[in-house]
GROMACS .gro file of C-alpha atoms in nm:
model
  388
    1UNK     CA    1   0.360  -0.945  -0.047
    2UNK     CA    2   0.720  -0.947   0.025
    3UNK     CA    3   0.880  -0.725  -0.277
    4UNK     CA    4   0.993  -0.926  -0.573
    5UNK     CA    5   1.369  -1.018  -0.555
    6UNK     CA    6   1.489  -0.767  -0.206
    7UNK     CA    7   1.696  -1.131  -0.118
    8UNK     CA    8   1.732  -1.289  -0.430
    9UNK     CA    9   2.062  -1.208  -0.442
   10UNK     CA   10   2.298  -1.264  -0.751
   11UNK     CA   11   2.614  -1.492  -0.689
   12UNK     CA   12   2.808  -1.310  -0.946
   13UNK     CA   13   3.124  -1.236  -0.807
   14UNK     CA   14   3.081  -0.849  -0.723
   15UNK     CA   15   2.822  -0.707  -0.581
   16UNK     CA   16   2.757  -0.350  -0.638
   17UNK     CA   17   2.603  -0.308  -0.359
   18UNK     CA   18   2.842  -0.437  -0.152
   19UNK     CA   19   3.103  -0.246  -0.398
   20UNK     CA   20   2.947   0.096  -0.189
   21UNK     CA   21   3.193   0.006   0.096
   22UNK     CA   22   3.511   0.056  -0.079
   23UNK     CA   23   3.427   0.392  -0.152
   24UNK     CA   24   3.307   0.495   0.226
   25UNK     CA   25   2.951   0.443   0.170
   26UNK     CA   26   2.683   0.212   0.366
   27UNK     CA   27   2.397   0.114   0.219
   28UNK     CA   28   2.065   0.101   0.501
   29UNK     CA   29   1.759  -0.072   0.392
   30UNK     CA   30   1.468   0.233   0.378
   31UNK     CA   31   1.197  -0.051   0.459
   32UNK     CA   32   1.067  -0.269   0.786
   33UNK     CA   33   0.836  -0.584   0.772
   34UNK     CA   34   0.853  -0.830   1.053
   35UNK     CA   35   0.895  -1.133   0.771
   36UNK     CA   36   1.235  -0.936   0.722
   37UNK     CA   37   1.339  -1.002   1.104
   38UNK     CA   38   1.181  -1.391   1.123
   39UNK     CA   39   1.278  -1.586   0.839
   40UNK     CA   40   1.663  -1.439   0.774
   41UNK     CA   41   1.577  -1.244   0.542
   42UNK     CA   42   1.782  -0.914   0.693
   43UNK     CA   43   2.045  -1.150   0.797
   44UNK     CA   44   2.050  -1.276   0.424
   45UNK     CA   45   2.098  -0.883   0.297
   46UNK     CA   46   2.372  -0.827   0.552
   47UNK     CA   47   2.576  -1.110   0.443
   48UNK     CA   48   2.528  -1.110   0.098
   49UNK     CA   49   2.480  -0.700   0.010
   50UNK     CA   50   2.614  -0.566   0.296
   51UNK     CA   51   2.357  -0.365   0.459
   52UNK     CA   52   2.451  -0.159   0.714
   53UNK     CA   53   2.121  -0.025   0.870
   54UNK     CA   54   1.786   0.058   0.837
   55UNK     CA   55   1.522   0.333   0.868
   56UNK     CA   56   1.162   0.345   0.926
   57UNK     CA   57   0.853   0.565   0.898
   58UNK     CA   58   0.525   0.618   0.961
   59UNK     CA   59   0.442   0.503   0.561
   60UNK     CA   60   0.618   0.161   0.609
   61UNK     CA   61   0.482   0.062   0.918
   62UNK     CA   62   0.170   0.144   0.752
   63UNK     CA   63   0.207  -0.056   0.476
   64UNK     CA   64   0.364  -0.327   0.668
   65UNK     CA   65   0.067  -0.348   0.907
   66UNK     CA   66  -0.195  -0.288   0.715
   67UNK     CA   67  -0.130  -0.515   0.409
   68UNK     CA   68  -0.019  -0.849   0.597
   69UNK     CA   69  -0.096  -1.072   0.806
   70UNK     CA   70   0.269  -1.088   0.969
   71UNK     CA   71   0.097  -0.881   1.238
   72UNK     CA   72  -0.186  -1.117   1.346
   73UNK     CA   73  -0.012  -1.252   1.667
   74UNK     CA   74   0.052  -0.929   1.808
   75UNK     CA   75  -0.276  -0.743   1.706
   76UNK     CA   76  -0.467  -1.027   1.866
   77UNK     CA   77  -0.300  -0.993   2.174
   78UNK     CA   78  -0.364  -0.603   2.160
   79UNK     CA   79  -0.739  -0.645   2.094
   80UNK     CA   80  -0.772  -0.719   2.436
   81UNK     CA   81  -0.542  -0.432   2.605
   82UNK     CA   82  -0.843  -0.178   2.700
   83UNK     CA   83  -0.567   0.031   2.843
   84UNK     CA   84  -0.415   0.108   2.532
   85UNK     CA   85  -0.555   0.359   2.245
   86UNK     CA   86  -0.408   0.313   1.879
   87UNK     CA   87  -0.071   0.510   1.902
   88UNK     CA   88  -0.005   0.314   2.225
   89UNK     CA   89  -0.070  -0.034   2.060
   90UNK     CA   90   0.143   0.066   1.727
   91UNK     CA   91   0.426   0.139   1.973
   92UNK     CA   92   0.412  -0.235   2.097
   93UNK     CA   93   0.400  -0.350   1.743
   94UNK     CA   94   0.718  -0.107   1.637
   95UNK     CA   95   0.925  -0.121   1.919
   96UNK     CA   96   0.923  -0.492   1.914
   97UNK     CA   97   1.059  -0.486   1.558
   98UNK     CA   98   1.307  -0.221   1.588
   99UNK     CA   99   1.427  -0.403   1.897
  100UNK     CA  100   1.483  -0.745   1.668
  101UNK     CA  101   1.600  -0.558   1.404
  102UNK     CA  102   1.858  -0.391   1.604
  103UNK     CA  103   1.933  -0.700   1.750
  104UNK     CA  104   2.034  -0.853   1.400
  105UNK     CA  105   2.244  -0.581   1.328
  106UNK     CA  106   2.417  -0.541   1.637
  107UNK     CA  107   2.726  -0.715   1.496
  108UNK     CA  108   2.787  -0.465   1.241
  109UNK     CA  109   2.730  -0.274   1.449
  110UNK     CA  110   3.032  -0.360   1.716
  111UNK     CA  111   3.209  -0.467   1.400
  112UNK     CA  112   3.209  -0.121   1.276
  113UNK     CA  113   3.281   0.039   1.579
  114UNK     CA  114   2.934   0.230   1.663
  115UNK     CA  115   2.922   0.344   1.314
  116UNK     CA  116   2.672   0.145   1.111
  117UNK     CA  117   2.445  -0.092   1.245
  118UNK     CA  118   2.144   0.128   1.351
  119UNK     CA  119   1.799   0.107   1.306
  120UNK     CA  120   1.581   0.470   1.316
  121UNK     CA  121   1.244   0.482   1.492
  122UNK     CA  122   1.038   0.825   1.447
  123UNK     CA  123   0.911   1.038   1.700
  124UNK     CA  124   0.527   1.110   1.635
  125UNK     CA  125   0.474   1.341   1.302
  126UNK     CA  126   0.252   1.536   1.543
  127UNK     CA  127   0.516   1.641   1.726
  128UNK     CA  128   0.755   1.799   1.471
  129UNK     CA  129   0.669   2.174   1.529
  130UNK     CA  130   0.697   2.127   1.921
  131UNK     CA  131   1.052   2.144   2.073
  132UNK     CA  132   0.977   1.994   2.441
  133UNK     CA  133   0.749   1.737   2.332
  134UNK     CA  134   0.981   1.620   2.059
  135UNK     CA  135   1.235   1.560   2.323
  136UNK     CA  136   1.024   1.397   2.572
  137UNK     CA  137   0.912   1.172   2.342
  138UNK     CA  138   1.253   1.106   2.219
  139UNK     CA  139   1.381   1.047   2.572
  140UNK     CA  140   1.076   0.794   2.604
  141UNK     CA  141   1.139   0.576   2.298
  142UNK     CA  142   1.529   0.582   2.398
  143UNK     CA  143   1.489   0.461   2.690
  144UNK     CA  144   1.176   0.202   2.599
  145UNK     CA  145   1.365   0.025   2.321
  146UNK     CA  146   1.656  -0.005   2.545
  147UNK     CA  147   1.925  -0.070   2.242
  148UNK     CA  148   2.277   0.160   2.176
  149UNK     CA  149   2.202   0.094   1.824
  150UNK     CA  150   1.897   0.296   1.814
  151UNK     CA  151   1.876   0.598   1.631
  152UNK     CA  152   1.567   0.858   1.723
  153UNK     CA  153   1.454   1.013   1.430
  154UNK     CA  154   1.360   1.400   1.486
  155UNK     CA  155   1.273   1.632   1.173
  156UNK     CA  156   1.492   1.931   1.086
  157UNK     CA  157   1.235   2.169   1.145
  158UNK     CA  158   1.294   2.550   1.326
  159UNK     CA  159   1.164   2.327   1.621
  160UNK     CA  160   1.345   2.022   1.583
  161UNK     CA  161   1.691   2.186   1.586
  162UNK     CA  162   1.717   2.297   1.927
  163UNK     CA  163   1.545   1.952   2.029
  164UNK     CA  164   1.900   1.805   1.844
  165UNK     CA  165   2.117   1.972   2.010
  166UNK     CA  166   1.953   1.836   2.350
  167UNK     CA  167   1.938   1.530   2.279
  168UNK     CA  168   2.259   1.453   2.177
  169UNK     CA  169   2.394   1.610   2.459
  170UNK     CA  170   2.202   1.358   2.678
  171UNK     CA  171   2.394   1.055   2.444
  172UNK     CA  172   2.093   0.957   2.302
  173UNK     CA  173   2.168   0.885   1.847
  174UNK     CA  174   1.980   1.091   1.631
  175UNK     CA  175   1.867   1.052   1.292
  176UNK     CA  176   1.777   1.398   1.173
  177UNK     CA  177   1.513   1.390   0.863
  178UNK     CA  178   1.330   1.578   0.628
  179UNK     CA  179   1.578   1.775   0.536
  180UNK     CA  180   1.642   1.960   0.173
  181UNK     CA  181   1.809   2.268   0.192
  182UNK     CA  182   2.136   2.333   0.256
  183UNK     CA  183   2.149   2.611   0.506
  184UNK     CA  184   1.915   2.422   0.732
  185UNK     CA  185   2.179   2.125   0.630
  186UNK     CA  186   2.462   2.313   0.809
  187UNK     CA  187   2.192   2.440   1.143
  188UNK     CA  188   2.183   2.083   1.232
  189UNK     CA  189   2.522   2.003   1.123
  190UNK     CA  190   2.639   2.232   1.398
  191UNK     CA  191   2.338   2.187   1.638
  192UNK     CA  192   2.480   1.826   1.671
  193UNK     CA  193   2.876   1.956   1.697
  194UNK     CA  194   2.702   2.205   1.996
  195UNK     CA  195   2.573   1.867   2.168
  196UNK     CA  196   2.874   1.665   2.150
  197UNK     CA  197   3.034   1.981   2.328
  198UNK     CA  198   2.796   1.972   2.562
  199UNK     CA  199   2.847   1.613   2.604
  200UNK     CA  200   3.172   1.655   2.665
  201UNK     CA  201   3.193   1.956   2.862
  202UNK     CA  202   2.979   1.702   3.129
  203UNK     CA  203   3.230   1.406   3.144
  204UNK     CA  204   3.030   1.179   2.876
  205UNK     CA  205   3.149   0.918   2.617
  206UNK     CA  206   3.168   1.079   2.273
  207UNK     CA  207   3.266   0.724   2.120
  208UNK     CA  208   2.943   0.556   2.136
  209UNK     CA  209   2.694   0.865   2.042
  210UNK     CA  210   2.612   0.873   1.634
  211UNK     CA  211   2.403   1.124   1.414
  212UNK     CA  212   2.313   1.084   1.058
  213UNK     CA  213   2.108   1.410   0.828
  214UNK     CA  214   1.868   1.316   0.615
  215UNK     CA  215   1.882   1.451   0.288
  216UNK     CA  216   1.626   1.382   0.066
  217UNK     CA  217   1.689   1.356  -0.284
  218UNK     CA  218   1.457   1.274  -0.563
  219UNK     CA  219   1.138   1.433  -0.396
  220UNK     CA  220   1.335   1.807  -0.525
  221UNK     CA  221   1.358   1.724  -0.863
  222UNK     CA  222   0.964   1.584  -0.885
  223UNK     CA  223   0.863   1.956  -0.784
  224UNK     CA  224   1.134   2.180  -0.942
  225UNK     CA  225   1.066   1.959  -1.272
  226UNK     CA  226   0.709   2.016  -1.248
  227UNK     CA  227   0.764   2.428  -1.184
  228UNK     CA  228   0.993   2.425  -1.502
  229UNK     CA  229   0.788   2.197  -1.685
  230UNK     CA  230   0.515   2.495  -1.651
  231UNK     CA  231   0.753   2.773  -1.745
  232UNK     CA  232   0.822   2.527  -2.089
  233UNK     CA  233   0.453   2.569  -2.181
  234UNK     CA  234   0.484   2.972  -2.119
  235UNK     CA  235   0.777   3.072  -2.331
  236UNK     CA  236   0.860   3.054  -2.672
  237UNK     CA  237   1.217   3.238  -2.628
  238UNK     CA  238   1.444   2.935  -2.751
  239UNK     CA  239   1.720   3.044  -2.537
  240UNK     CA  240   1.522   3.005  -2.218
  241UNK     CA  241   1.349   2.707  -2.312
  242UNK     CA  242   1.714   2.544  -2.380
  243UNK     CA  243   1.781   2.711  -2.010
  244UNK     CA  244   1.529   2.500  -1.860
  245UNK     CA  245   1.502   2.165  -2.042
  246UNK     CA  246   1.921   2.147  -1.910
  247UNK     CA  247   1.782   2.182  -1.506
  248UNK     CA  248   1.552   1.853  -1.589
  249UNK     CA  249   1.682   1.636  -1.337
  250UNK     CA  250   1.931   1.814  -1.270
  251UNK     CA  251   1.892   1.982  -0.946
  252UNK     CA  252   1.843   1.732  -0.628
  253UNK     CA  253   2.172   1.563  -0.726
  254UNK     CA  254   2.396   1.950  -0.771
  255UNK     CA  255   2.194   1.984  -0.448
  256UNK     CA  256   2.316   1.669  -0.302
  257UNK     CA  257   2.693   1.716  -0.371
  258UNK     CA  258   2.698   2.076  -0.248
  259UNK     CA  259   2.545   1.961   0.073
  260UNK     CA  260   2.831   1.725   0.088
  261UNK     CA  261   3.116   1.997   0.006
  262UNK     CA  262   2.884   2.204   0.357
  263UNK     CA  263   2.931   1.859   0.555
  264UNK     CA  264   3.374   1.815   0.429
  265UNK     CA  265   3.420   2.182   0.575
  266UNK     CA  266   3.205   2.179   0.866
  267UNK     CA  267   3.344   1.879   0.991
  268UNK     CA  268   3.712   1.951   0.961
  269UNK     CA  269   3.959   2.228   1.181
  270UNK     CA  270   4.079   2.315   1.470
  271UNK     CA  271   3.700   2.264   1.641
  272UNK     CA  272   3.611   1.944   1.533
  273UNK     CA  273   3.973   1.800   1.578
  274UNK     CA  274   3.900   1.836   1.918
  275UNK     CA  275   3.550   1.677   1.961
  276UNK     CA  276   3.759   1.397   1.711
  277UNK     CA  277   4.022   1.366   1.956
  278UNK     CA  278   3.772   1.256   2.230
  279UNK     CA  279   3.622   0.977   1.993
  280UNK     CA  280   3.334   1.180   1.842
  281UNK     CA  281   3.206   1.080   1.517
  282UNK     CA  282   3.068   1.330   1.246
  283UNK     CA  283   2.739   1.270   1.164
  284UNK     CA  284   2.701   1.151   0.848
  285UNK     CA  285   2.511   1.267   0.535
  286UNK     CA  286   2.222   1.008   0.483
  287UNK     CA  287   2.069   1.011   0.082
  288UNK     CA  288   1.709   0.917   0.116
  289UNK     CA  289   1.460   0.960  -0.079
  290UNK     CA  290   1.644   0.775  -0.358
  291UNK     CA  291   1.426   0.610  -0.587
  292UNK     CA  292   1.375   0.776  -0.906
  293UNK     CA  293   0.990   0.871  -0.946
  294UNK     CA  294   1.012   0.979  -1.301
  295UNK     CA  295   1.035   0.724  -1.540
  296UNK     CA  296   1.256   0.861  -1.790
  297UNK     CA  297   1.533   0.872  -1.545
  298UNK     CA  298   1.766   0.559  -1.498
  299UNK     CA  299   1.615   0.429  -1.183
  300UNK     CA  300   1.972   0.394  -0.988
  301UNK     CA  301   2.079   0.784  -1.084
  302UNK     CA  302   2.014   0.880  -0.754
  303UNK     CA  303   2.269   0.623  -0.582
  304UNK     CA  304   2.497   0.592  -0.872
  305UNK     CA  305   2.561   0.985  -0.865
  306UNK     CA  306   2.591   1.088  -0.499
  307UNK     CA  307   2.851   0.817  -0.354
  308UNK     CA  308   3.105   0.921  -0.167
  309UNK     CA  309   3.338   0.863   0.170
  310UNK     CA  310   3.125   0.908   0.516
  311UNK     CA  311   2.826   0.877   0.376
  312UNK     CA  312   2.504   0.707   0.410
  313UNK     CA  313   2.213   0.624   0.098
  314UNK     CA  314   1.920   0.418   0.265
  315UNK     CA  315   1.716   0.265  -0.012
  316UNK     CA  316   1.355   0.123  -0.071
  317UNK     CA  317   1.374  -0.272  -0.171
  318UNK     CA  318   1.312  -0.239  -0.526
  319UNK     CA  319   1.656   0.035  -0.551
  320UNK     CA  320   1.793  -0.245  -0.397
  321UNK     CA  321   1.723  -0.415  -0.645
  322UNK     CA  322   1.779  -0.255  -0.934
  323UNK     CA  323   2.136  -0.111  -0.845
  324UNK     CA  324   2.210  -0.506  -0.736
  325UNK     CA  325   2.160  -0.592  -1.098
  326UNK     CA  326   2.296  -0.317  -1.286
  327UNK     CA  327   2.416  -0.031  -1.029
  328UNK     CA  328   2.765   0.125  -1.141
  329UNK     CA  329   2.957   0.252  -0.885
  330UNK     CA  330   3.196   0.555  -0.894
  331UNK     CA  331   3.356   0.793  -0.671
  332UNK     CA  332   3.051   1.066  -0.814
  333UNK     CA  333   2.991   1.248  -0.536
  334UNK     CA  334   3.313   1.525  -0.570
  335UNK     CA  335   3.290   1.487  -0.903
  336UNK     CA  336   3.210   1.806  -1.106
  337UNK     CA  337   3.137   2.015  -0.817
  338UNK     CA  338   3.187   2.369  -1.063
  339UNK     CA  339   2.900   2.214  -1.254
  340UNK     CA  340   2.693   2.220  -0.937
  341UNK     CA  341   2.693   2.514  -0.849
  342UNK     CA  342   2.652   2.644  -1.212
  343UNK     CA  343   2.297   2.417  -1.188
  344UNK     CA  344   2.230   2.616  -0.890
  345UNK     CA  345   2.243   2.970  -1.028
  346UNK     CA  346   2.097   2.870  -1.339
  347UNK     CA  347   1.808   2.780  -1.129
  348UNK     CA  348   1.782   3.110  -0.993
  349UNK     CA  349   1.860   3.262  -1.351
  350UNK     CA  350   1.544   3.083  -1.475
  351UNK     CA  351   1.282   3.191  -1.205
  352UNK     CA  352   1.295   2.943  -0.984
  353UNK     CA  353   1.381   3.008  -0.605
  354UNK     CA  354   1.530   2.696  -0.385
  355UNK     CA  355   1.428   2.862  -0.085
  356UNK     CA  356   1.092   2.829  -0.209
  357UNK     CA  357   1.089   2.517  -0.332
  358UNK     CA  358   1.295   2.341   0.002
  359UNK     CA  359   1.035   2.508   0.205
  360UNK     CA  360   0.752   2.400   0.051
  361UNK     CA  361   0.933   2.038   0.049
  362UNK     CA  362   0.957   2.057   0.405
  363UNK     CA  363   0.540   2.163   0.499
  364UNK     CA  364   0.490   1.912   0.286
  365UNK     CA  365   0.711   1.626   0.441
  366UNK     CA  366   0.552   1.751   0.726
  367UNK     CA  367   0.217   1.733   0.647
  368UNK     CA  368   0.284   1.372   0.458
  369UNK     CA  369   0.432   1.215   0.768
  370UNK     CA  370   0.121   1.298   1.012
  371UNK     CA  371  -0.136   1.190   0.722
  372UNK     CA  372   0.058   0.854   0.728
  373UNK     CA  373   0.048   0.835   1.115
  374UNK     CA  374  -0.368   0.903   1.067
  375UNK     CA  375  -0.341   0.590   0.836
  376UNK     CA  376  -0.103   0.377   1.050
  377UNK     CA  377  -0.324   0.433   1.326
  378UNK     CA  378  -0.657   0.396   1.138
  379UNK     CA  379  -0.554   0.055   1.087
  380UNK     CA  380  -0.402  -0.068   1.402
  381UNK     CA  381  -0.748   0.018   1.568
  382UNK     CA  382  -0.892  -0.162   1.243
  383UNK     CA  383  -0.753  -0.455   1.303
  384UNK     CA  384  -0.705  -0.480   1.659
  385UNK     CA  385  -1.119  -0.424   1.660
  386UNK     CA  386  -1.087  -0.732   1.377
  387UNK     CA  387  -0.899  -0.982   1.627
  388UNK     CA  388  -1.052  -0.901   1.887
   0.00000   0.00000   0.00000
């Protein structure tokens, strides 16, 4: 079922959502379903919220595939393509709706002037510790989906970075994801800076290439709540129980806007004026992971507190939703910075290492993505076998 209320948009006179643009951010849809793309539904969302973009993963696709019948058409026509094993028949399915969906937003996108407007397809989860076959593969769906407003999406791993830098150096937009710590933050920060240069130093068109990082937010504070919610059961010093009841919730957001003060210095000086000067854009800090998995939490904190100019914060439908009907929007993201960082050592004053926990985060996003590709695949051979 189509999620309760992703178009039923208010007619109340402002928008919050569409509020996010006076204070430099775009809001992307986190979510792809070909009803979206048929019935004007994305159309609808541009108009009326102003969405910007979207991103995909193996998860939706999944879900989208797997629990509707918005697929029949094109998994009966697959059932009978002998030539093609599951990965190659869920490429048909996805490319055809990234291709759509990029087609919807392609006015933004020339409206914005190649700075919203994308739509982010994933190289395979298999792929993410493997450099060269990252980049082949990214070079493939490039050049299969045919559309400048396109973004490949390529994990932040030790073996994605290099794969970055390549890429973008070749003009092809990169969406760089699973990201959570902020040194490997400012690795691909500067891995895409080193393929503009490249870029340039070969005669291309900076003005047209685009980059967002992927930052993910609310899937730090599930774990680093969890480790201090076991050092709560452990001490009976009232001190250092008041220590770590303040980190609650605390953490991915400090996180977040120290990230941002990484991405205001690294793209600023006397070396990026002169990638600027040829048309280059940065690329952009995208929020995702945004909805709030703990219930006690107001459900929009993680939009509401991390918006800010040149940014990005792609949302599920139901965030959508909720920050439509009560989001409050504020220029949050520079706000308090001091305080950040104080969250930050007081993390490491209670026990708790970020290194740790970001590279656990990161295994994990790993490991999450390819168990969702086994799924997405398990059911396009499912039901191609069913309409066949």
């Amino acid at each position: 079922m189509q999620p309760t209320g992703v178009v039923e948009n208010s007619k109340a006179t402002k928008n919050p959502l569409k509020e996010l643009l006076n204070y430099g951010q775009s809001m992307w849809l986190d979510y792809i379903r070909r009803d979206l793309l048929t019935t004007g539904k994305l159309k609808q969302m541009v108009e009326e919220d102003g969405l910007r973009g979207m991103t995909s993963n193996p998860s939706i696709f999944e879900k989208a595939i797997g629990e509707s019948s918005l697929y029949d058409d094109i998994l009966k026509t697959l059932a009978s393509r002998k030539d093609l094993d599951a990965t190659a028949r869920f490429e048909q399915i996805a490319i055809r709706d990234i291709q759509d969906a990029a087609d919807i937003l392609r006015p933004v996108y020339q409206e914005s002037n190649f700075r919203d407007g994308y739509v982010s397809l994933e190289v395979s989860p298999y792929l993410a510790r493997k450099t060269q076959e990252t980049m082949d593969e990214a070079r493939r769906l490039w050049k299969t989906v045919k559309r400048d407003n396109v973004m490949i999406k390529v994990p932040g791993t030790a073996e994605g970075i290099p794969a970055i830098r390549q890429l973008i150096s070749e003009g092809i937009n990169i969406n760089v994801t699973l990201l959570f710590a902020q040194e490997v933050y400012e690795k691909v920060a500067e891995a895409h800076i080193a393929g503009l240069e490249d870029l340039a130093a070969r005669g291309g068109n900076l003005k047209k290439i685009a980059g967002v990082a992927s930052f993910f937010i609310s899937r730090i504070d599930t774990l680093i709540d969890s480790l201090l919610n076991e050092k709560l059961k452990s001490t009976s010093d009232a001190s250092q129980q008041a220590l770590l009841k303040s980190l609650l919730g605390k953490v991915a957001i400090a996180n977040g806007k120290l990230t941002y003060q990484r991405y205001l210095k690294i793209f600023s000086g006397a070396k990026w004026q002169a990638l600027a000067a040829k048309g280059a854009q940065t690329q952009r800090v995208l929020w995702a992971s945004t909805s709030t998995k703990n219930p006690q939490y107001r459900d929009v904190m993680y939009v509401e507190e991390l918006i800010g100019s040149d940014t990005v914060d792609t949302m599920p439908p139901a965030t959508i939703d909720a920050f439509r009907a009560h989001g409050r929007v504020r220029n949050s993201l520079t706000e308090d910075v001091s305080g950040a960082k104080k969250v930050m050592d007081d993390l490491a004053r209670a026990g708790v290492s970020m290194k740790e926990v970001t590279d656990k985060l990161t295994n994990d996003g790993v490991k999450l993505f390819a168990d969702a590709f086994d799924k997405l695949l398990a059911a396009v051979a499912k039901s191609t076998q069913a309409k066949g």
